[in-house]
XYZ file of C-alpha atoms in Angstrom:
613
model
C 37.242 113.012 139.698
C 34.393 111.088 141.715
C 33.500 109.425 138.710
C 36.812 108.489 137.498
C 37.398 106.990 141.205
C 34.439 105.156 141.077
C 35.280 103.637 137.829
C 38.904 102.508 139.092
C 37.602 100.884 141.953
C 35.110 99.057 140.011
C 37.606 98.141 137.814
C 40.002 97.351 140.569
C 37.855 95.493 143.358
C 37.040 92.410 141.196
C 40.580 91.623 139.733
C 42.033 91.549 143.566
C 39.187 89.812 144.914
C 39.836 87.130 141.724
C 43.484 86.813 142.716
C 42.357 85.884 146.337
C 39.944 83.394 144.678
C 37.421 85.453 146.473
C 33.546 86.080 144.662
C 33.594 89.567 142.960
C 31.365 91.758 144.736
C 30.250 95.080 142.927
C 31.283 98.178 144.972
C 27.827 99.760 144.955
C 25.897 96.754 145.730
C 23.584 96.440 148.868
C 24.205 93.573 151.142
C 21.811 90.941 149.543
C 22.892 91.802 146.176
C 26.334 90.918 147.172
C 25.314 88.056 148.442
C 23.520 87.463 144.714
C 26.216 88.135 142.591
C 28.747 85.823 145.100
C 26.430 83.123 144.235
C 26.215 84.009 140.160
C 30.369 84.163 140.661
C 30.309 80.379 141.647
C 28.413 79.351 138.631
C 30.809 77.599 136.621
C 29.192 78.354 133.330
C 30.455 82.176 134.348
C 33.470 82.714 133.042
C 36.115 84.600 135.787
C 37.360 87.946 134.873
C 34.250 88.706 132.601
C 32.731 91.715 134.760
C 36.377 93.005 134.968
C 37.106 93.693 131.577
C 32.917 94.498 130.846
C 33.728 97.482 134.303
C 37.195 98.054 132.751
C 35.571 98.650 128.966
C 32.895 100.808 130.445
C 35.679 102.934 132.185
C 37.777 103.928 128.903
C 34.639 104.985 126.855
C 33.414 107.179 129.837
C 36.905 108.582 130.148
C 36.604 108.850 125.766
C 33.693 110.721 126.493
C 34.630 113.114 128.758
C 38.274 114.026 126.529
C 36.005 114.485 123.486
C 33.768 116.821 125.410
C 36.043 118.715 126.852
C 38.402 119.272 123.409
C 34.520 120.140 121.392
C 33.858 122.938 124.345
C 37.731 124.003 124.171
C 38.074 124.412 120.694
C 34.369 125.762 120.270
C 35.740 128.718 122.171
C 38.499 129.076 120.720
C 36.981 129.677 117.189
C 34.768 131.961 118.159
C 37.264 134.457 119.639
C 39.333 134.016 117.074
C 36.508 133.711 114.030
C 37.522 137.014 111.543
C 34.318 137.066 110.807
C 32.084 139.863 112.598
C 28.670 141.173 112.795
C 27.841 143.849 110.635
C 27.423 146.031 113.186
C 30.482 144.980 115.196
C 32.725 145.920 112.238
C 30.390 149.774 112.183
C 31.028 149.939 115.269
C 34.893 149.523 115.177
C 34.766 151.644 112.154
C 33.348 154.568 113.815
C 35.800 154.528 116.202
C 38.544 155.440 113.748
C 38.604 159.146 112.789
C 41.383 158.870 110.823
C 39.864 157.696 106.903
C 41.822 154.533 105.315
C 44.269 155.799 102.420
C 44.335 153.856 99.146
C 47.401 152.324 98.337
C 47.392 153.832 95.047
C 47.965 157.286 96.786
C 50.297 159.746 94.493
C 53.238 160.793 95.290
C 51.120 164.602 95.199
C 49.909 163.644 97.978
C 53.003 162.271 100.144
C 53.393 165.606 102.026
C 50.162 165.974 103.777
C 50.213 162.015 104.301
C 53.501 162.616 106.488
C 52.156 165.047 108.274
C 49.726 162.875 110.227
C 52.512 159.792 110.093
C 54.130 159.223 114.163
C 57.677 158.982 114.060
C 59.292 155.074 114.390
C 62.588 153.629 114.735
C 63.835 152.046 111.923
C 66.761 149.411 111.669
C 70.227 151.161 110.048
C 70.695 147.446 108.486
C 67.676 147.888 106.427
C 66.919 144.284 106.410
C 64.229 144.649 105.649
C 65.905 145.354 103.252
C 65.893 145.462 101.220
C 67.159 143.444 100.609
C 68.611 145.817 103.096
C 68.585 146.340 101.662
C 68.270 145.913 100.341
C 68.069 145.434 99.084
C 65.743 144.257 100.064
C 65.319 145.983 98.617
C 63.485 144.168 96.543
C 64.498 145.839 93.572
C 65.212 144.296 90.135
C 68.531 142.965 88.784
C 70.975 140.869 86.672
C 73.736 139.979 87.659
C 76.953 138.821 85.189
C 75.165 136.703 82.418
C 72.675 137.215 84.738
C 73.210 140.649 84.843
C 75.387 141.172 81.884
C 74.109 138.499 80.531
C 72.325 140.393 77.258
C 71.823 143.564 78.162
C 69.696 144.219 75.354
C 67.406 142.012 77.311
C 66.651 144.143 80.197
C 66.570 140.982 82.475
C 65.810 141.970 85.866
C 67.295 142.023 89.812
C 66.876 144.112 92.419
C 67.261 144.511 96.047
C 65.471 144.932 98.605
C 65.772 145.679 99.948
C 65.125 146.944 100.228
C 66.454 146.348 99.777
C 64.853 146.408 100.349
C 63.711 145.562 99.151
C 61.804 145.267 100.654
C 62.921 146.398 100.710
C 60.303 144.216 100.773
C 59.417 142.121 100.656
C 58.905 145.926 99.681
C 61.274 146.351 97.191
C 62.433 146.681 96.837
C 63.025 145.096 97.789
C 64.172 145.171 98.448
C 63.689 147.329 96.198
C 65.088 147.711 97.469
C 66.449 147.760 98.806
C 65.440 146.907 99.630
C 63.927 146.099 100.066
C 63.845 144.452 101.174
C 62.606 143.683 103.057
C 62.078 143.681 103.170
C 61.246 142.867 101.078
C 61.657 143.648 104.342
C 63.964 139.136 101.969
C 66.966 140.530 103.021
C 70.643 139.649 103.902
C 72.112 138.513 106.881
C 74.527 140.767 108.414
C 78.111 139.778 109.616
C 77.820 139.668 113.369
C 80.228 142.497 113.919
C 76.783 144.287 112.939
C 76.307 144.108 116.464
C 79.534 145.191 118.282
C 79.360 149.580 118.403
C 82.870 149.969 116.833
C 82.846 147.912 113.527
C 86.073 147.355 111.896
C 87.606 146.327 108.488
C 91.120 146.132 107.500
C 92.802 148.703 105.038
C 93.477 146.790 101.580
C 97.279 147.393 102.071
C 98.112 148.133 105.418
C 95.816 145.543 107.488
C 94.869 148.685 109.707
C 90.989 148.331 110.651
C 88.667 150.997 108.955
C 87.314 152.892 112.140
C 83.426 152.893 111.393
C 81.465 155.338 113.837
C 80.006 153.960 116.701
C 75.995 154.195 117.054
C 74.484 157.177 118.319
C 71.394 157.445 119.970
C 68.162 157.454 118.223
C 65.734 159.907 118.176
C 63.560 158.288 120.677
C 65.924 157.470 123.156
C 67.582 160.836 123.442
C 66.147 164.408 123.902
C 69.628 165.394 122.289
C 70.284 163.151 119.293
C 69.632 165.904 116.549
C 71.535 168.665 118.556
C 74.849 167.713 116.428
C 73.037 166.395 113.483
C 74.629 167.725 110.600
C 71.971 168.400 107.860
C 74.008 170.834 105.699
C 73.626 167.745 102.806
C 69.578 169.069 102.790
C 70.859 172.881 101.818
C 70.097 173.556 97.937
C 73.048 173.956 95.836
C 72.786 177.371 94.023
C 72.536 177.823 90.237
C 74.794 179.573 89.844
C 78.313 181.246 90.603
C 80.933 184.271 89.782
C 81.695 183.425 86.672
C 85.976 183.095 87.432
C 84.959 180.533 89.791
C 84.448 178.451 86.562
C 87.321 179.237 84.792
C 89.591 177.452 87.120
C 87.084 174.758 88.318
C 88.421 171.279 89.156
C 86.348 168.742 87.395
C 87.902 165.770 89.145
C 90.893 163.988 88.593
C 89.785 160.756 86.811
C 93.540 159.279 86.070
C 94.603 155.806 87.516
C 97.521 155.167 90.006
C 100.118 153.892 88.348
C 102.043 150.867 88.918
C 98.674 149.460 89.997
C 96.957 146.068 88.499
C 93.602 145.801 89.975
C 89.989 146.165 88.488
C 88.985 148.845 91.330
C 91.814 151.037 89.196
C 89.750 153.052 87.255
C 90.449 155.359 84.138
C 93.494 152.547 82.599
C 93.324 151.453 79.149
C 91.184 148.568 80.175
C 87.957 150.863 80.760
C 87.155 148.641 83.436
C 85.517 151.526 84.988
C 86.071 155.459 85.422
C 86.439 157.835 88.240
C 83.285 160.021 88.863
C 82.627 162.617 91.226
C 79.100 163.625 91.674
C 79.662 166.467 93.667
C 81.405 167.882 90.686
C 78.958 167.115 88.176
C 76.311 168.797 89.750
C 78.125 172.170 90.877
C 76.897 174.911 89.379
C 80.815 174.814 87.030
C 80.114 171.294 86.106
C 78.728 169.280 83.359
C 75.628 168.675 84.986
C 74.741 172.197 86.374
C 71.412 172.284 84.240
C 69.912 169.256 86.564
C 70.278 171.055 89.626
C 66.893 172.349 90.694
C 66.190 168.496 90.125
C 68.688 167.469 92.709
C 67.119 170.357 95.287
C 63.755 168.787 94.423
C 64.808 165.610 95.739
C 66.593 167.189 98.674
C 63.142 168.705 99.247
C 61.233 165.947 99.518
C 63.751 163.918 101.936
C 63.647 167.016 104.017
C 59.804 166.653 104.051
C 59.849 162.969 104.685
C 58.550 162.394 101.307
C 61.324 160.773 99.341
C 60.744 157.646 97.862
C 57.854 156.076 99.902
C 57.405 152.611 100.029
C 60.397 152.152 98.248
C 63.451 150.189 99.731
C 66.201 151.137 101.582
C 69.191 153.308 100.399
C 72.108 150.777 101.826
C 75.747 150.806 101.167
C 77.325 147.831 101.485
C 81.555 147.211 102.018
C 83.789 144.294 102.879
C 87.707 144.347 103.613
C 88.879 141.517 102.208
C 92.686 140.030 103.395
C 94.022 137.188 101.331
C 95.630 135.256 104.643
C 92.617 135.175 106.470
C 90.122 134.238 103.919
C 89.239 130.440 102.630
C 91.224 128.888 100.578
C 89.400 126.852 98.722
C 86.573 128.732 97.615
C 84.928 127.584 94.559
C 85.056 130.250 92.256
C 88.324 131.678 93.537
C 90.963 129.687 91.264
C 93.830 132.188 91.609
C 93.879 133.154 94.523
C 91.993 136.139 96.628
C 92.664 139.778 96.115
C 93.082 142.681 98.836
C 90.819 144.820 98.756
C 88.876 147.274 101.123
C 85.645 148.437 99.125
C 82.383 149.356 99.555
C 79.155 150.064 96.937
C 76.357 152.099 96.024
C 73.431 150.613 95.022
C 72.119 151.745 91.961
C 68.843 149.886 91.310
C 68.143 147.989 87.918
C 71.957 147.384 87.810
C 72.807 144.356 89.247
C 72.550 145.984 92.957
C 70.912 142.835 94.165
C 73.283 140.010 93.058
C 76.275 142.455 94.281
C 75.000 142.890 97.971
C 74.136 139.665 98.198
C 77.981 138.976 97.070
C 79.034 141.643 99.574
C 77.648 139.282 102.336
C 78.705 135.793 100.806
C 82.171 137.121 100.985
C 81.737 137.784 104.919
C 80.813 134.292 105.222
C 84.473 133.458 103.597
C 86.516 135.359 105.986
C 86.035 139.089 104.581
C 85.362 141.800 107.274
C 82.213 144.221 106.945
C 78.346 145.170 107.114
C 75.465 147.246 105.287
C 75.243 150.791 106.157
C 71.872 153.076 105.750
C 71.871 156.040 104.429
C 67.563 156.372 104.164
C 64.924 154.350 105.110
C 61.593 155.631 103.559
C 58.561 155.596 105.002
C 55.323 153.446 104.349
C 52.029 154.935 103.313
C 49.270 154.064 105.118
C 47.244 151.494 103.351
C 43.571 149.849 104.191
C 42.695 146.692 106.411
C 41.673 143.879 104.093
C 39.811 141.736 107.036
C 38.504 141.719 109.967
C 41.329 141.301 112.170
C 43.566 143.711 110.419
C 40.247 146.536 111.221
C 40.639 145.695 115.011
C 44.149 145.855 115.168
C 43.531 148.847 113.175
C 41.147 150.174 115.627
C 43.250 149.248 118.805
C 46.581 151.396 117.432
C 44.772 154.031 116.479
C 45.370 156.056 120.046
C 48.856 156.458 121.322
C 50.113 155.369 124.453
C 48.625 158.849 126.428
C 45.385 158.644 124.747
C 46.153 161.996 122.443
C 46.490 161.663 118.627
C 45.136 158.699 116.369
C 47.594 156.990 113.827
C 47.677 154.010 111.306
C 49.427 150.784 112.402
C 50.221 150.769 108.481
C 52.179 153.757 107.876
C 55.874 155.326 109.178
C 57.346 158.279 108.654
C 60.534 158.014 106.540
C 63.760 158.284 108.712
C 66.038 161.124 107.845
C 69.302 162.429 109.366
C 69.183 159.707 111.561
C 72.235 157.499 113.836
C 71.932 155.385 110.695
C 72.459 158.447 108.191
C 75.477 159.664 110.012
C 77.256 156.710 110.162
C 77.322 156.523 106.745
C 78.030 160.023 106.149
C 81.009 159.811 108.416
C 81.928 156.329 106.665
C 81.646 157.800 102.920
C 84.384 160.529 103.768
C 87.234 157.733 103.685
C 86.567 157.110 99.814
C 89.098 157.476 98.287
C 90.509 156.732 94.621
C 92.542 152.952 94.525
C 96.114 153.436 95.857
C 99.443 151.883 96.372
C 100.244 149.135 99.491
C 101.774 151.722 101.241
C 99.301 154.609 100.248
C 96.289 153.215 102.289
C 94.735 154.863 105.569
C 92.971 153.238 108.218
C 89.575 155.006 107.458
C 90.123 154.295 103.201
C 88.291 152.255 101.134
C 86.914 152.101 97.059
C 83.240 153.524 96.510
C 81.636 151.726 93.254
C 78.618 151.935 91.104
C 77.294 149.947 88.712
C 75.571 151.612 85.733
C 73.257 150.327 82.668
C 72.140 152.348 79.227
C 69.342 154.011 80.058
C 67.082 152.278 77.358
C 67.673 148.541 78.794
C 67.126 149.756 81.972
C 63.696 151.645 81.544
C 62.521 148.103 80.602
C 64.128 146.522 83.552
C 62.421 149.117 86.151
C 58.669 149.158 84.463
C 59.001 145.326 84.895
C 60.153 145.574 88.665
C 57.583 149.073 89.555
C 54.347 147.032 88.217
C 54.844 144.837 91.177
C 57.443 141.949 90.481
C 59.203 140.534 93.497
C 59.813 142.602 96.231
C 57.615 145.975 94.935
C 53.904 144.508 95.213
C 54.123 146.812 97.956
C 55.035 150.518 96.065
C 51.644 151.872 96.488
C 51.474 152.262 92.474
C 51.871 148.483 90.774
C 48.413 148.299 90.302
C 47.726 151.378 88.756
C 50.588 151.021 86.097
C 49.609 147.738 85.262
C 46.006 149.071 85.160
C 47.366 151.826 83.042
C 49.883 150.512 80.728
C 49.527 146.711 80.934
C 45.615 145.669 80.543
C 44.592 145.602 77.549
C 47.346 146.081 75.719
C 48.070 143.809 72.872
C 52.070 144.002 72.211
C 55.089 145.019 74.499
C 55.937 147.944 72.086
C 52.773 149.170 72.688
C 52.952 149.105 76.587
C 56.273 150.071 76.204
C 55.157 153.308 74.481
C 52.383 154.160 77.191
C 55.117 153.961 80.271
C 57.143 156.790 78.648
C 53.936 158.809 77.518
C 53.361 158.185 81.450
C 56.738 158.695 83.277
C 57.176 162.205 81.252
C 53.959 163.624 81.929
C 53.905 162.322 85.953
C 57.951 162.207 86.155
C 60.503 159.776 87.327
C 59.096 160.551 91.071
C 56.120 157.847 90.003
C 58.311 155.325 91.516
C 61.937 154.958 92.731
C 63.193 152.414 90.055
C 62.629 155.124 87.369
C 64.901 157.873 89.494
C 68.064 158.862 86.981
C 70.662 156.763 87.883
C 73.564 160.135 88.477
C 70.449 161.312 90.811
C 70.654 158.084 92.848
C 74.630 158.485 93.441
C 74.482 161.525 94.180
C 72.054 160.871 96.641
C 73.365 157.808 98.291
C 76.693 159.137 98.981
C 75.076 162.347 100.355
C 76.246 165.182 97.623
C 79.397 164.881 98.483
C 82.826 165.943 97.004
C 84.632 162.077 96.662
C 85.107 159.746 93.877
C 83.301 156.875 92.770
C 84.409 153.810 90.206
C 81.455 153.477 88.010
C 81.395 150.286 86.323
C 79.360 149.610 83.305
C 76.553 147.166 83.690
C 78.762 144.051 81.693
C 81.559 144.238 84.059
C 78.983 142.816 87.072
C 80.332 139.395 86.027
C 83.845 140.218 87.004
C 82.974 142.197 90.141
C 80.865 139.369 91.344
C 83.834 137.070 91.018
C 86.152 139.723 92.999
C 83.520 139.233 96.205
C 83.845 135.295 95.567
C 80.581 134.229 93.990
C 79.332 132.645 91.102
C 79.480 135.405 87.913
C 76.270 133.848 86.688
C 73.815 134.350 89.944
C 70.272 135.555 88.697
C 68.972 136.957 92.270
C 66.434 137.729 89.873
C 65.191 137.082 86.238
C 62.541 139.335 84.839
C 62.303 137.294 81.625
C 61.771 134.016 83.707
C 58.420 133.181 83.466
C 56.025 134.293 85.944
C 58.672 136.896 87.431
C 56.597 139.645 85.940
C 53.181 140.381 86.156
C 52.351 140.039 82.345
C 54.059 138.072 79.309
C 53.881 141.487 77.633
C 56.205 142.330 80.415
C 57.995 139.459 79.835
C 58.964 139.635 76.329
C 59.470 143.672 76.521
C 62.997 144.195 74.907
C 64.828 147.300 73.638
C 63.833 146.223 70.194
C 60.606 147.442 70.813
C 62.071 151.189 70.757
C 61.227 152.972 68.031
C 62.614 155.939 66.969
C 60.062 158.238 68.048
C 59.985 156.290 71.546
C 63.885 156.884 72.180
C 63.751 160.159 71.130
C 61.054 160.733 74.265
C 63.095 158.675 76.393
C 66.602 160.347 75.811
C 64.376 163.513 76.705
C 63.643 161.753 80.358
C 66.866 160.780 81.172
C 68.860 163.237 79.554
C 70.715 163.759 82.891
C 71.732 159.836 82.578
C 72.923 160.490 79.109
C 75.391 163.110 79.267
C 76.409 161.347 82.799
C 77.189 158.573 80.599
C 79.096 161.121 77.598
C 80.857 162.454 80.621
C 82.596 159.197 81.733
C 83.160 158.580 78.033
C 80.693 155.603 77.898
C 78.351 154.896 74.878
C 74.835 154.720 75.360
C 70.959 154.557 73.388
C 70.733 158.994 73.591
C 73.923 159.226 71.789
C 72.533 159.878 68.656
C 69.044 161.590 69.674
C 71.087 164.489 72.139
C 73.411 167.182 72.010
C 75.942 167.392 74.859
C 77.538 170.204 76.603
C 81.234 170.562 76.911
C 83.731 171.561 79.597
């Protein structure tokens, strides 16, 4: 400041004096050199104003100088606090500190139970945005949607949520899956801002009477009570079996469509648009599917133990009222006009999930009531610091806030029975088959799935699981592609080591190999309603029902560079041979006679005998 003072008078003192006509006199000169320089200033071969703009020049370098210094010492510090890298013995150091050992990413699902033991419980958003790409979806999860989606199916093009999903979830899968997701993976849609109100609302299809969705509950966090009520009779196993009379009058579900009704949520017409299913009757110990049980009370078994699907996107159901009057009217691919509809939508990954929730949203934007509800958000593995940074942040989460037990920053235990969980189990009791205007209740909607031949879609999950979009994240992509991918010299043959692989590790290796009847089952919580299960080619039409364009590729897994490998790529369900279906059919058996039940045609139907009613 003394300098800079000194400067401005010196800078100052001679253009006054000049305007006075006065001899410039320098501000730190003694009396006779005053008297000096007054007599240089009368020398007319000086010229006036010279030492002014010499004092004036010397002042802005000296104030360039000291800027310069002071940004060098500023930013010198600030590099080396934040400079990732550290002594060798700084990073031992930190690394002692951590009792708890890093986990590979690559960790088994073998190994998910005594993971989750050491995981600390977290909060986790119902939305699953990832998501999954929420959800969902993203879940980051693969899928095609229309010609996207039904496009060709033989080509197994790809789409998935997540997100998780989401995605993902995701982006985890997931996307986003994903489901989700999405990712969330975590790339995931944006809710309708109801979302936020505790009573959301959506009109009846007929009757314009809101759909009452359950207010939020506490989470477990929050509330030493939240799990007092919690009902987790959907976690009993379902036995094997039952008196036999119980069977003889068993009620397989009444699949018939309403009559007098035109609309493509009427399932079971001559159309075969899509036909009623009811999973809670398929896998009763009476019904079709009573020889997959102990598989569905495996999977009950490992959401109980926090296990289910880890990494994987979030399970999200999606619905939207829609009501012609309020809704735009000029929306582009809406040329005759809106239909009324209150529906809602399990997301089945590899079948177009991803294009349809993102539709489900869209059509919010257009005037449509509704939201994304979560029925599971799985938890994250731990996985390893990569850097130096990540090891201290590492090292500074590692103790809770009390100083007691050690955890990873990188890992979550999976939320079950959660607010989130019953919301949607509360929700999924108003499905209901389509009905008549006056038929509607205030709590009704339309629960659909979309389904996809088992074949086409074994091609379209081993193209999402070795880390496309939205899964990079699943803990396993590496290893497959490791496995199956590297060093193989033609799709069929990669094709042929990722069924020798799921059927000796099972569909657990990754979520988008689950069954597809296991994943309904699942997401609408084992219960006794119906669902309209659409076959994958009918995505075009559905995504014109929610108001966006039939051809929307969320994603492409035969674009190039979607997929992690042009063998991947180019992988079609030509490369099947017989031997290779045969051992598929054998996997997804369960998906098979699923698909004989609802009297749809699929790749098993000449490699498998069914059972009958």
């Amino acid at each position: 400041a003394e300098v800079n003072q000194k400067s401005y008078h010196h800078f100052r003192l001679p253009m006054q004096r000049r305007k006075n006509n006065l001899p410039e006199v320098s501000p730190n000169a003694t009396a006779s050199n005053n008297m000096d320089t007054s007599s240089n200033n009368l020398n007319p071969t000086t010229q006036p104003g010279t030492r002014a703009r010499r004092s004036g020049t010397y002042f802005l370098l000296l104030l360039v100088i000291v800027i310069v210094a002071s940004y060098t010492s500023l930013t010198a510090t600030t590099l080396e606090n934040s400079n990732p890298r550290m002594k060798a013995d700084e990073m031992e150091k930190i690394q002692q500190s951590i009792d708890q050992p890093f986990m590979p990413t690559s960790t088994r699902t073998s190994d998910n139970n005594n993971n989750n033991n050491n995981n600390k419980s977290e909060d986790r958003s119902e939305n699953g945005n990832g998501s999954a790409d929420e959800a969902g979806d993203d879940d980051g999860d693969d899928e095609e949607s229309g010609d996207e989606e039904g496009d060709d199916e033989s080509n197994g093009d790809d789409e998935e949520s997540g997100d998780e999903e989401g995605d993902d979830e995701g982006d985890d899968e997931d996307d986003d899956d994903d489901e989700g997701d999405n990712k969330s993976e975590n790339e995931v849609v944006k809710e309708d801002k109801s979302k936020d109100k505790d009573n959301s609302v959506a009109e009846s299809p007929q009757t314009q009477q809101p759909i009452k969705i359950p207010p939020k509950e506490p989470t477990e966090n929050n509330s030493k009570s939240a799990d007092e009520d919690v009902d987790r009779s959907s976690g009993e196993p379902i036995p094997l079996t039952v008196p036999e009379e119980e069977c003889v009058s068993f009620d397989h579900g009444d699949t018939s469509p309403t009559q007098n009704v035109t609309s493509i949520f009427n399932c079971g017409t001559v159309y075969k648009n899509c036909e009623w299913y009811f999973p809670g009757k398929f896998f009763h110990p009476c019904g079709i599917g009573k020889e997959f049980i102990p598989k569905i009370n495996e999977m009950k078994e490992l959401y109980n133990s926090k296990s289910l699907w880890l990494n994987g996107p979030p399970i999200v159901i999606p619905w939207a009222s829609i009501d012609p009057p309020k809704m735009r009217k000029n929306a582009q691919f809406i040329s005759t006009g809106w239909n009324k509809h209150n529906i809602s939508m399990t997301h089945v990954h590899k079948t177009g999930g991803t294009s349809l929730v993102m539709a489900f949203s869209n059509v919010q934007g257009m005037g449509a009531r509704g939201t994304r509800l979560t029925v599971y958000m799985p938890g994250k593995l731990p996985r390893a610091p990569t850097n130096a940074k990540q090891l201290k942040q590492k090292a500074a989460m590692s103790r809770d806030r009390d100083g007691g037990a050690k955890r990873s920053p990188y890992q979550s235990k999976s939320n079950i029975y959660g607010p989130g969980f019953q919301r949607a189990s509360k929700f999924l009791d108003g499905a209901v088959k389509y009905r008549k205007r006056d038929e509607w209740g205030p709590t009704d909607h339309t629960l659909l799935a979309v389904v996809r031949d088992p074949a086409d879609r074994f091609i379209s999950a081993i193209g999402q699981a070795t880390g496309a979009f939205g899964s990079s994240g699943n803990g396993v992509a590496k290893d497959l592609v490791t496995e199956c991918v590297d060093g193989k010299e033609t799709s069929k043959e990669s094709l042929r080591c990722f069924i020798d692989l799921v059927k000796t590790n099972s569909t657990w290796t990754e979520v988008h190999f689950t069954p597809m009847a296991m994943e309904i089952s699942f997401a609408t919580i084992y219960k006794d309603i119906p669902v309209a299960v659409f076959p994958f080619q009918m995505v075009p039409s559905l995504m014109l029902e929610l108001g966006s364009n039939p051809n929307m590729k969320k994603k492409d897994g035969h674009q190039k560079g979607y997929r992690k490998s042009d063998i991947l790529t180019n992988m079609s369900i030509d490369d099947y041979d017989d031997d290779m279906m045969k051992s598929l059919c054998e996997i997804y058996k369960m998906d098979a006679v699923f698909f004989h039940h609802l009297g749809m045609e699929n790749s098993c139907d000449p490699h498998l005998d069914y059972p009958t009613i």
